[in-house]
Structure formats: structure tokens, C-alpha cells
PDB file of C-alpha atoms in Angstrom:
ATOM      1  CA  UNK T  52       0.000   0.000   0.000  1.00 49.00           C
ATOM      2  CA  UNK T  53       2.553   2.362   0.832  1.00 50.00           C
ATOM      3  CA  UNK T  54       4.093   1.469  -2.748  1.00 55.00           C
ATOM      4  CA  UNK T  55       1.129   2.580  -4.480  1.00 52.00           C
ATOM      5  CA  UNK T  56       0.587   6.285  -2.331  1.00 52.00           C
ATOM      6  CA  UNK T  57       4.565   6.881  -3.578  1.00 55.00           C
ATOM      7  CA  UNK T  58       3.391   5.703  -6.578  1.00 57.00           C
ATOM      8  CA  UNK T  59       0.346   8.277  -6.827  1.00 54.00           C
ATOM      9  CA  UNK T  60       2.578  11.159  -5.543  1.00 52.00           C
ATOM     10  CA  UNK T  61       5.321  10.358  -8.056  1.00 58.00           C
ATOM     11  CA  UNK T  62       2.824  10.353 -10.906  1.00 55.00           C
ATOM     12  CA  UNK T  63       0.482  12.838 -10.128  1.00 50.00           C
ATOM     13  CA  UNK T  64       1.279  14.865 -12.901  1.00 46.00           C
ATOM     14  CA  UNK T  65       0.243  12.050 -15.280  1.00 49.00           C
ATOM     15  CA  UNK T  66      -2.983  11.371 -13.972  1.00 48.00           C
ATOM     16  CA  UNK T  67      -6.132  13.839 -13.607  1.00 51.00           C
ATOM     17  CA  UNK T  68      -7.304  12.785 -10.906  1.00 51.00           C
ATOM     18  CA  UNK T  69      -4.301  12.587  -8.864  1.00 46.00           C
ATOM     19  CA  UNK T  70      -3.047  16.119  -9.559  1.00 49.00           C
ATOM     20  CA  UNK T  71      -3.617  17.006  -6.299  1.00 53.00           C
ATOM     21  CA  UNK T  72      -0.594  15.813  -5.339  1.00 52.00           C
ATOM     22  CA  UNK T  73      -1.196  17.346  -1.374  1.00 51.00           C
ATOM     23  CA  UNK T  74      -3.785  15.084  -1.056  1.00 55.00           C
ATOM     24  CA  UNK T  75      -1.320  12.190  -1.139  1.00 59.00           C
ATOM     25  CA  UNK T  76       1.459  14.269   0.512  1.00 65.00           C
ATOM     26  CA  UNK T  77      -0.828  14.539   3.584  1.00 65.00           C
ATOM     27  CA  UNK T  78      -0.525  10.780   4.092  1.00 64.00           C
ATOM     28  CA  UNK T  79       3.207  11.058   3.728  1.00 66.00           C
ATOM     29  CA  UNK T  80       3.289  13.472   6.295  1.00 70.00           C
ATOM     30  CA  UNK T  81       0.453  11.399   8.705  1.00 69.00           C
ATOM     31  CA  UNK T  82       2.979   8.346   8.703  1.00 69.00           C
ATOM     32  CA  UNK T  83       6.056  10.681   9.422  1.00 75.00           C
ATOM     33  CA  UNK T  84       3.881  11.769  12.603  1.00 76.00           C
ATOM     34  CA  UNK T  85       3.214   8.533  13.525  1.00 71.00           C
ATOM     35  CA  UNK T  86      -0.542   8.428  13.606  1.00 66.00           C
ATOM     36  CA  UNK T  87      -0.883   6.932  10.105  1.00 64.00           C
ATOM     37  CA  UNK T  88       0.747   3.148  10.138  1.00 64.00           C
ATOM     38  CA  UNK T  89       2.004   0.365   7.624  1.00 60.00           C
ATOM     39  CA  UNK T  90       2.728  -2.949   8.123  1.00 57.00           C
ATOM     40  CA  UNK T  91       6.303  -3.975   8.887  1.00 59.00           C
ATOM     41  CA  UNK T  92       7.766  -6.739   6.806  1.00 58.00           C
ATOM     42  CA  UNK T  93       9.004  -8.430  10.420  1.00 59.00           C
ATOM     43  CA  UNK T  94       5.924 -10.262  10.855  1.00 56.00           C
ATOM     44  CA  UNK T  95       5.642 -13.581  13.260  1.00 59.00           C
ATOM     45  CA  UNK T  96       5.718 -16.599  10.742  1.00 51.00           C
ATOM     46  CA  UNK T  97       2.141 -17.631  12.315  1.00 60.00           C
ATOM     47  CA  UNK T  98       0.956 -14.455  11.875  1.00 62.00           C
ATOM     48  CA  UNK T  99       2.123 -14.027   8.242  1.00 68.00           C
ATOM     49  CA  UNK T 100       0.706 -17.346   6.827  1.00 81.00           C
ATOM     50  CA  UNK T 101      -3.089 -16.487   9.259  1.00 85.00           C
ATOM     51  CA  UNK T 102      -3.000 -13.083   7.639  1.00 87.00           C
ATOM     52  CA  UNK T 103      -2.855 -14.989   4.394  1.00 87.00           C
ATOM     53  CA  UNK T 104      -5.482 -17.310   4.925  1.00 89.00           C
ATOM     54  CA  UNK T 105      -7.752 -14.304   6.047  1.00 92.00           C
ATOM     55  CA  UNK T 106      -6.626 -12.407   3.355  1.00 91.00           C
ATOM     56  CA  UNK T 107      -7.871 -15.204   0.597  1.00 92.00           C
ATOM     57  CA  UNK T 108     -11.228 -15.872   2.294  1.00 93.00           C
ATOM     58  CA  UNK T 109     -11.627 -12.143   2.586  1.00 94.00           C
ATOM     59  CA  UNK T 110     -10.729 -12.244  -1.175  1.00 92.00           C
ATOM     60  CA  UNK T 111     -13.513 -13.842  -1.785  1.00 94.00           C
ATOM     61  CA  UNK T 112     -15.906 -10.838  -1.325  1.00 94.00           C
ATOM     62  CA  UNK T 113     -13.496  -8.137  -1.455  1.00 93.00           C
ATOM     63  CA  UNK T 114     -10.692  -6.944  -3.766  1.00 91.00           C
ATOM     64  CA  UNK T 115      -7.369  -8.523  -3.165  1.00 89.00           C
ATOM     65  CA  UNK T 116      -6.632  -4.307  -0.976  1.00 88.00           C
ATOM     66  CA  UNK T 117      -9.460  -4.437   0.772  1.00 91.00           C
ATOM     67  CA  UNK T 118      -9.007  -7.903   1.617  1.00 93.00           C
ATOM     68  CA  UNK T 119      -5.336  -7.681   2.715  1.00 91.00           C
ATOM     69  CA  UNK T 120      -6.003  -4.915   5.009  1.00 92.00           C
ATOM     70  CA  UNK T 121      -8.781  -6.474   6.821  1.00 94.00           C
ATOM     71  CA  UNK T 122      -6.412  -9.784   7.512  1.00 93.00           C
ATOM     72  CA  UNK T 123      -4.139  -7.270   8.786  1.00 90.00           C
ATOM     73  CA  UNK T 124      -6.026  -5.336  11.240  1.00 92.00           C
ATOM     74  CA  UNK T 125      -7.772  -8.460  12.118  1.00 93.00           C
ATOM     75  CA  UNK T 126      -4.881 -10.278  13.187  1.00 90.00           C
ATOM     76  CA  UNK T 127      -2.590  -7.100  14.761  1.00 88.00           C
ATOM     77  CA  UNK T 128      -5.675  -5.478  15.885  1.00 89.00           C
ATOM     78  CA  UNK T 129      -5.184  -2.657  13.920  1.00 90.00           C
ATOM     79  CA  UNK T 130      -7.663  -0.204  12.551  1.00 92.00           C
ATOM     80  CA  UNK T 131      -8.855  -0.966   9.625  1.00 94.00           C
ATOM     81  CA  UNK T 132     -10.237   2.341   7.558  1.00 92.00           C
ATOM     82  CA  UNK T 133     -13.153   2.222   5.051  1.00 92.00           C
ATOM     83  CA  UNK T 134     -16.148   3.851   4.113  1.00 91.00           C
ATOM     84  CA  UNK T 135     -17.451   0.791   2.427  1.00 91.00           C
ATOM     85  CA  UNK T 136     -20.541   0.294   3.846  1.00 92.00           C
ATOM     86  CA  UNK T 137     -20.065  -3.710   2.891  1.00 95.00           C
ATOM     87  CA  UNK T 138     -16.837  -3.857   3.999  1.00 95.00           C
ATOM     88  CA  UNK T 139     -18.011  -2.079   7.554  1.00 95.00           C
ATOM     89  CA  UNK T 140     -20.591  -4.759   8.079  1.00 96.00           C
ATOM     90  CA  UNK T 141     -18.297  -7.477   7.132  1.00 96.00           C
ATOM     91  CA  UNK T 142     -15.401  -6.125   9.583  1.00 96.00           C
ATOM     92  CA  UNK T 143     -17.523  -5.290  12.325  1.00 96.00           C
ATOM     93  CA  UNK T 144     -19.038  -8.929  12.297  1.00 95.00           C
ATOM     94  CA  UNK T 145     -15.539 -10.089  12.987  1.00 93.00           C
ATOM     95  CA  UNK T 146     -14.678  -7.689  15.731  1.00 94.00           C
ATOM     96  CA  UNK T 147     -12.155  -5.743  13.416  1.00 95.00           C
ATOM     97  CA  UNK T 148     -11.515  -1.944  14.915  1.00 95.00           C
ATOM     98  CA  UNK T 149     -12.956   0.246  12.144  1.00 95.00           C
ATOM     99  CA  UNK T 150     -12.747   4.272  11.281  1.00 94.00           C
ATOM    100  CA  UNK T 151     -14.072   6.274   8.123  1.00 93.00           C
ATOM    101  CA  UNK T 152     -13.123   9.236   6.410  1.00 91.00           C
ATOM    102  CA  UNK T 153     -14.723  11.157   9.171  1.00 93.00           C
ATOM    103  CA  UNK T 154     -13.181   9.314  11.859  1.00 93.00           C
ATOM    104  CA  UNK T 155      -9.512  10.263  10.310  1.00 91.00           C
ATOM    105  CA  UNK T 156     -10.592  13.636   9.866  1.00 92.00           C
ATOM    106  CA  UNK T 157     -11.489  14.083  13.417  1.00 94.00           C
ATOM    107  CA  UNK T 158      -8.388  12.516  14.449  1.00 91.00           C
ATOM    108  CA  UNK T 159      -6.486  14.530  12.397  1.00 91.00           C
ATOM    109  CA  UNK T 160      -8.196  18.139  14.251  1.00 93.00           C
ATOM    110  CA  UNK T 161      -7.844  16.807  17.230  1.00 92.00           C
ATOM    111  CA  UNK T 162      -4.112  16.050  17.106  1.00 89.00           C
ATOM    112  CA  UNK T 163      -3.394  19.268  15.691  1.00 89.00           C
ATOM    113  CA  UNK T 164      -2.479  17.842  12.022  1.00 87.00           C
ATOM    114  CA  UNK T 165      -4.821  20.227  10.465  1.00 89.00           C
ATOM    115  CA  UNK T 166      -6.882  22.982  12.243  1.00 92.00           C
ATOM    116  CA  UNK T 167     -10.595  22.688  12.815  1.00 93.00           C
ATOM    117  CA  UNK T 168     -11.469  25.146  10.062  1.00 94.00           C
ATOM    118  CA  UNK T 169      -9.198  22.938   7.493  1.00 92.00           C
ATOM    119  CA  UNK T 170     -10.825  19.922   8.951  1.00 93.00           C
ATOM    120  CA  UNK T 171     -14.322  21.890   8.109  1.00 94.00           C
ATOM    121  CA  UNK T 172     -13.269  22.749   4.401  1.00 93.00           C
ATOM    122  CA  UNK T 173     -11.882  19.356   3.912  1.00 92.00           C
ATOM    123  CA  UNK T 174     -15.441  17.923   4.857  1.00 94.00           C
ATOM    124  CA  UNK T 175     -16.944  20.330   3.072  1.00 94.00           C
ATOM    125  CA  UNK T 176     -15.476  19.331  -0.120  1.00 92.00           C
ATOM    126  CA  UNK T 177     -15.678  15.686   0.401  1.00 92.00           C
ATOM    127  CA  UNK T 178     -19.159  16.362   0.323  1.00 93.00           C
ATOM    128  CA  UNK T 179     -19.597  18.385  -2.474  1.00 92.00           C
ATOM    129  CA  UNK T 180     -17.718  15.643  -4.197  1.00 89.00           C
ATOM    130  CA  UNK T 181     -20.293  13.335  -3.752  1.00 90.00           C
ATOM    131  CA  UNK T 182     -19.173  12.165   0.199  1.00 90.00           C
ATOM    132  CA  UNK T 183     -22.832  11.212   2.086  1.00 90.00           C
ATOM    133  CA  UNK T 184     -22.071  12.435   5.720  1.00 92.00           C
ATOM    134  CA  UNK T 185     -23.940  12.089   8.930  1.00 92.00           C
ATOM    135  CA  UNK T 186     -22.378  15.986   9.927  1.00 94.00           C
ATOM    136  CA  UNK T 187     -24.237  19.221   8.548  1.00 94.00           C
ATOM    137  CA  UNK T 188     -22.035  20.928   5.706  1.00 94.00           C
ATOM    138  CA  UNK T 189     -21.405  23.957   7.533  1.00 94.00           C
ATOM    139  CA  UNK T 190     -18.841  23.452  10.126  1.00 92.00           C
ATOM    140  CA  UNK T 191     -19.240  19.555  10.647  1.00 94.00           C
ATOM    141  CA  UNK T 192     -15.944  18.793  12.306  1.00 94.00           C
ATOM    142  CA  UNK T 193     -16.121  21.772  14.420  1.00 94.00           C
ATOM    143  CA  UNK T 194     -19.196  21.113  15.261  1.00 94.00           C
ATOM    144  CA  UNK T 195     -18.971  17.404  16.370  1.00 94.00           C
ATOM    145  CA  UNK T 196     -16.306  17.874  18.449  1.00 94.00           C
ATOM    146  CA  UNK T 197     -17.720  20.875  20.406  1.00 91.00           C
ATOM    147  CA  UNK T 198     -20.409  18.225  21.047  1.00 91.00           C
ATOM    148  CA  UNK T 199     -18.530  15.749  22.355  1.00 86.00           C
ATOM    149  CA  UNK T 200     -16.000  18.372  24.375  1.00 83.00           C
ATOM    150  CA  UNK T 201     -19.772  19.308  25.937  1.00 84.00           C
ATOM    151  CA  UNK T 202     -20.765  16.017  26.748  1.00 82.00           C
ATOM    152  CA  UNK T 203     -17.450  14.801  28.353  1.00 81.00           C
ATOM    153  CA  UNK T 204     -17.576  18.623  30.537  1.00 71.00           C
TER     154      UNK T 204
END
């Protein structure tokens, strides 16, 4: 996976859609501060060939990505992070730790990666992009966590 994001950054200039080249820089910079992980190729033998197994039954309903990742947070109880409303179901049926788009988003604001009102534009133009959110358009992030700062006061 982390192959194919240097990948997209590399070629971004080849590629419409991937001309926003910060868009894939941000994940560069989210793994350099930690909060944004990869799987390390020292993996327990056990581990490697169960991750496999999972990762070809998964396969079997998912795309060979989708799949892989699952395996992976399943068996390092990792997050896995989708918006696939399929994939959701199928993860949360087997106890997998799940975030969305949203979920990163709100991480991201509340760690100080981007401010609220970035985190409030970037929502805003998932959305007018065609993103189906469960936070208003005008200041969703911001909102949400001034919620939850007032329940937990």
C-alpha cells in the first residue's frame, strides 16, 4: 500500500485525478507523525501465513486491498479504515476496529495535524464531491467535536 501512495505522488502529474498531489502528501506526512501506520515486513511466521489465509477468504468478497487490510487489522488489531458500507458490516461482524473518512478527519483536528477550520473545508469538499455524511455541511468537524467536548464537561 505504501508502494502505491509513492506511486500516486510520483505520478500525479500524469494522472487527472491525482493532480492534487497534497492530497497524497498529507498521508506522507500522517505516517512521518506517527498516527498513520504500515505494516512492517518483520511479521511472526504464524501471523504471516493467518494473515494470508484471512486475506484469501476475505478475497472472496473483497478486492485482493481491501481484503489484505482487513487480515491485517484483524490479526494485529489494527484499525482498519473504510467507508465501504459492505466492507463495515463485514469487519464489524468479525470484531475488526474500524474508522471512516470522518473518523480520520477528526483525528487529524484533534491532534493538531490540520486545524478545525481545514478539517471543516476538507469535509466540506468531500461532500460536495459526492461524500454522504452524517455531519451538517457547515462546520461539521467543528461542530462534532464541540459536542462531544460538551458532553465529556
Amino acid at each position: 500500500m505504501l508502494q502505491e501512495i509513492q506511486a500516486g505522488i510520483e505520478s500525479g502529474w500524469k494522472y487527472p485525478q491525482l493532480r492534487s498531489r497534497t492530497r497524497l502528501q498529507a498521508v506522507n506526512q500522517a505516517i512521518e507523525a506517527g498516527w498513520l501506520q504500515f505494516p512492517d515486513n518483520d511479521v511472526d511466521p504464524s501471523d504471516e501465513v493467518l494473515e494470508l489465509r484471512l486475506a484469501l477468504e476475505y478475497g472472496q468478497r473483497f478486492g485482493a486491498g481491501e481484503a489484505e487490510a482487513m487480515a491485517i487489522a484483524r490479526t494485529r488489531g489494527w484499525v482498519l479504515a473504510t467507508d465501504d458500507g459492505a466492507a463495515r458490516r463485514f469487519a464489524q461482524e468479525r470484531s475488526i476496529r474500524l474508522t471512516g473518512s470522518l473518523g480520520i478527519l477528526i483525528k487529524a483536528a484533534q491532534q493538531g495535524v490540520v486545524r478545525l477550520t481545514e478539517a471543516d473545508a476538507l469535509h466540506a469538499r468531500m461532500i460536495d464531491e459526492g461524500y454522504r455524511s452524517p455531519l451538517p455541511y457547515e462546520n461539521g468537524i467543528s461542530g462534532y467535536l464541540n459536542r462531544q467536548q460538551t458532553r465529556d464537561n
